[in-house]
Amino acid sequence: PPTPIPTSSRPHSPTRRSMVKLICIIVFRHEGKGERALKLAQVDDMSPFGFFSRGKAREFVYFGSRTTCERTPKGERVSVGCGYEDYIAHSLVRSDGLAAVCVTDEEYPQDMAYQLLYLVCKDLNSKLGNKWKSVTKESKKPVSPPFMEKYLKEYQDPKKMDKLGKVQEEISELKLQLKENLTLLLDRGEQLDDLVYKTEDLSEIAKEFYTQSKKHNQCCKSW
């Protein structure tokens, strides 16, 4: 059975979410260690979050996804607490640099999350060939291919999806890292606070929310 990832103190939405398991799928081009991953395509379903917290949730989920991708070595996969509520970021980076990340709740089976990412990368490469390698900058408007929208809907209920033996065999050859939170994924000397304040994925409002959440967590620990 998949190894569970323990929870930790993370920013929480004040609105109680429903039980949608798969929040987003994002495809990146891995640019190498220490370099900003280039986002190529994305689909998401933020309906579990309340209207007023939805934007903030999306920002934190996308920040956690990019950060996880950037710190996943080529030819490996990582599952880590993405930094928002109890959601987990699953990252798979191929040896050629094509990468995909999906964010799910803790109950979502890891083997099916990685099967989804494998298929997304395979299909995108099949449709684009090597064109994804020549992209120079991210699109200002979200690029959401229909085949990724289809996967997002189909894999909301992983129990209905067949396990593909050959795919699972290939995935199992990729080294897997399990981390409780993003901090444990960072290199020595790196600080999550620095990444939060420097990133373009978070608005100033979201960064302030992160600061206040951190102060609240520290205050609670002092009691």
mmCIF file of N, CA and C in Angstrom, residues 1-6 77-81 88-92 102 104-118 155 158 163 168 171 176-179:
data_model
loop_
_atom_site.group_PDB
_atom_site.id
_atom_site.type_symbol
_atom_site.label_atom_id
_atom_site.label_comp_id
_atom_site.label_asym_id
_atom_site.label_seq_id
_atom_site.Cartn_x
_atom_site.Cartn_y
_atom_site.Cartn_z
ATOM 1 N N PRO A 1 0.837 -1.207 0.000
ATOM 2 C CA PRO A 1 0.000 0.000 0.000
ATOM 3 C C PRO A 1 0.859 1.239 0.000
ATOM 4 N N PRO A 2 0.386 2.344 -0.568
ATOM 5 C CA PRO A 2 1.159 3.593 -0.595
ATOM 6 C C PRO A 2 1.525 4.040 0.805
ATOM 7 N N THR A 3 2.721 4.611 0.950
ATOM 8 C CA THR A 3 3.162 5.101 2.254
ATOM 9 C C THR A 3 2.498 6.435 2.554
ATOM 10 N N PRO A 4 1.800 6.568 3.693
ATOM 11 C CA PRO A 4 1.130 7.834 4.006
ATOM 12 C C PRO A 4 2.130 8.916 4.345
ATOM 13 N N ILE A 5 1.809 10.137 3.997
ATOM 14 C CA ILE A 5 2.658 11.281 4.318
ATOM 15 C C ILE A 5 2.032 12.023 5.475
ATOM 16 N N PRO A 6 2.743 12.164 6.618
ATOM 17 C CA PRO A 6 2.154 12.836 7.768
ATOM 18 C C PRO A 6 1.870 14.290 7.500
ATOM 19 N N ARG A 77 10.764 10.713 -8.955
ATOM 20 C CA ARG A 77 9.431 11.188 -8.580
ATOM 21 C C ARG A 77 9.415 11.503 -7.092
ATOM 22 N N VAL A 78 8.560 12.438 -6.732
ATOM 23 C CA VAL A 78 8.499 12.921 -5.351
ATOM 24 C C VAL A 78 7.042 13.135 -4.956
ATOM 25 N N SER A 79 6.701 12.756 -3.728
ATOM 26 C CA SER A 79 5.410 13.101 -3.135
ATOM 27 C C SER A 79 5.698 13.892 -1.864
ATOM 28 N N VAL A 80 5.062 15.054 -1.734
ATOM 29 C CA VAL A 80 5.369 15.938 -0.610
ATOM 30 C C VAL A 80 4.147 16.781 -0.258
ATOM 31 N N GLY A 81 3.994 17.112 1.016
ATOM 32 C CA GLY A 81 2.947 18.041 1.417
ATOM 33 C C GLY A 81 3.179 19.361 0.709
ATOM 34 N N ILE A 88 -1.359 16.981 -1.179
ATOM 35 C CA ILE A 88 -0.072 16.387 -1.524
ATOM 36 C C ILE A 88 0.254 16.678 -2.983
ATOM 37 N N ALA A 89 1.490 17.111 -3.233
ATOM 38 C CA ALA A 89 1.969 17.304 -4.606
ATOM 39 C C ALA A 89 2.756 16.067 -5.013
ATOM 40 N N HIS A 90 2.357 15.459 -6.123
ATOM 41 C CA HIS A 90 3.061 14.303 -6.688
ATOM 42 C C HIS A 90 3.764 14.786 -7.952
ATOM 43 N N SER A 91 5.055 14.601 -8.004
ATOM 44 C CA SER A 91 5.852 15.111 -9.124
ATOM 45 C C SER A 91 6.584 13.966 -9.819
ATOM 46 N N LEU A 92 6.535 13.962 -11.149
ATOM 47 C CA LEU A 92 7.271 12.985 -11.949
ATOM 48 C C LEU A 92 8.045 13.741 -13.018
ATOM 49 N N CYS A 102 0.708 16.619 -10.085
ATOM 50 C CA CYS A 102 -0.708 16.698 -9.738
ATOM 51 C C CYS A 102 -0.816 16.884 -8.233
ATOM 52 N N THR A 104 -3.299 16.296 -4.965
ATOM 53 C CA THR A 104 -4.428 15.490 -4.529
ATOM 54 C C THR A 104 -4.590 15.590 -3.015
ATOM 55 N N ASP A 105 -5.666 15.015 -2.497
ATOM 56 C CA ASP A 105 -5.773 14.907 -1.046
ATOM 57 C C ASP A 105 -4.942 13.707 -0.595
ATOM 58 N N GLU A 106 -4.849 13.520 0.718
ATOM 59 C CA GLU A 106 -3.977 12.481 1.266
ATOM 60 C C GLU A 106 -4.475 11.068 0.978
ATOM 61 N N GLU A 107 -5.764 10.933 0.688
ATOM 62 C CA GLU A 107 -6.330 9.608 0.468
ATOM 63 C C GLU A 107 -6.116 9.099 -0.960
ATOM 64 N N TYR A 108 -5.688 9.975 -1.839
ATOM 65 C CA TYR A 108 -5.534 9.581 -3.240
ATOM 66 C C TYR A 108 -4.371 8.589 -3.362
ATOM 67 N N PRO A 109 -4.565 7.445 -4.025
ATOM 68 C CA PRO A 109 -3.497 6.436 -4.130
ATOM 69 C C PRO A 109 -2.316 6.924 -4.967
ATOM 70 N N GLN A 110 -1.130 6.782 -4.406
ATOM 71 C CA GLN A 110 0.079 7.265 -5.080
ATOM 72 C C GLN A 110 0.297 6.591 -6.423
ATOM 73 N N ASP A 111 0.042 5.266 -6.500
ATOM 74 C CA ASP A 111 0.311 4.570 -7.760
ATOM 75 C C ASP A 111 -0.545 5.105 -8.895
ATOM 76 N N MET A 112 -1.787 5.499 -8.583
ATOM 77 C CA MET A 112 -2.654 6.047 -9.621
ATOM 78 C C MET A 112 -2.284 7.493 -9.952
ATOM 79 N N ALA A 113 -1.795 8.225 -8.969
ATOM 80 C CA ALA A 113 -1.333 9.591 -9.232
ATOM 81 C C ALA A 113 -0.167 9.568 -10.215
ATOM 82 N N TYR A 114 0.761 8.636 -10.013
ATOM 83 C CA TYR A 114 1.916 8.564 -10.904
ATOM 84 C C TYR A 114 1.554 7.971 -12.264
ATOM 85 N N GLN A 115 0.570 7.090 -12.290
ATOM 86 C CA GLN A 115 0.095 6.598 -13.583
ATOM 87 C C GLN A 115 -0.488 7.752 -14.391
ATOM 88 N N LEU A 116 -1.262 8.591 -13.736
ATOM 89 C CA LEU A 116 -1.840 9.767 -14.388
ATOM 90 C C LEU A 116 -0.741 10.668 -14.950
ATOM 91 N N LEU A 117 0.277 10.963 -14.153
ATOM 92 C CA LEU A 117 1.353 11.858 -14.593
ATOM 93 C C LEU A 117 2.131 11.259 -15.766
ATOM 94 N N TYR A 118 2.368 9.972 -15.696
ATOM 95 C CA TYR A 118 3.073 9.276 -16.776
ATOM 96 C C TYR A 118 2.300 9.410 -18.085
ATOM 97 N N TYR A 155 -9.829 10.893 -13.645
ATOM 98 C CA TYR A 155 -9.067 10.461 -12.470
ATOM 99 C C TYR A 155 -9.560 11.074 -11.167
ATOM 100 N N PRO A 158 -10.186 7.472 -8.821
ATOM 101 C CA PRO A 158 -9.159 6.534 -9.293
ATOM 102 C C PRO A 158 -9.589 5.073 -9.225
ATOM 103 N N LYS A 163 -5.575 -0.137 -13.511
ATOM 104 C CA LYS A 163 -4.134 -0.046 -13.362
ATOM 105 C C LYS A 163 -3.484 -0.645 -14.605
ATOM 106 N N GLN A 168 2.844 0.844 -14.787
ATOM 107 C CA GLN A 168 3.259 0.723 -13.392
ATOM 108 C C GLN A 168 4.682 0.179 -13.272
ATOM 109 N N ILE A 171 7.055 3.034 -14.123
ATOM 110 C CA ILE A 171 7.054 4.019 -13.039
ATOM 111 C C ILE A 171 7.868 3.517 -11.852
ATOM 112 N N LEU A 176 11.709 6.994 -5.843
ATOM 113 C CA LEU A 176 10.623 7.729 -5.188
ATOM 114 C C LEU A 176 11.099 8.332 -3.881
ATOM 115 N N GLN A 177 10.818 9.639 -3.688
ATOM 116 C CA GLN A 177 11.092 10.315 -2.423
ATOM 117 C C GLN A 177 9.764 10.725 -1.790
ATOM 118 N N LEU A 178 9.619 10.469 -0.484
ATOM 119 C CA LEU A 178 8.445 10.903 0.258
ATOM 120 C C LEU A 178 8.887 11.910 1.313
ATOM 121 N N LYS A 179 8.301 13.097 1.278
ATOM 122 C CA LYS A 179 8.660 14.144 2.221
ATOM 123 C C LYS A 179 7.399 14.693 2.889
#
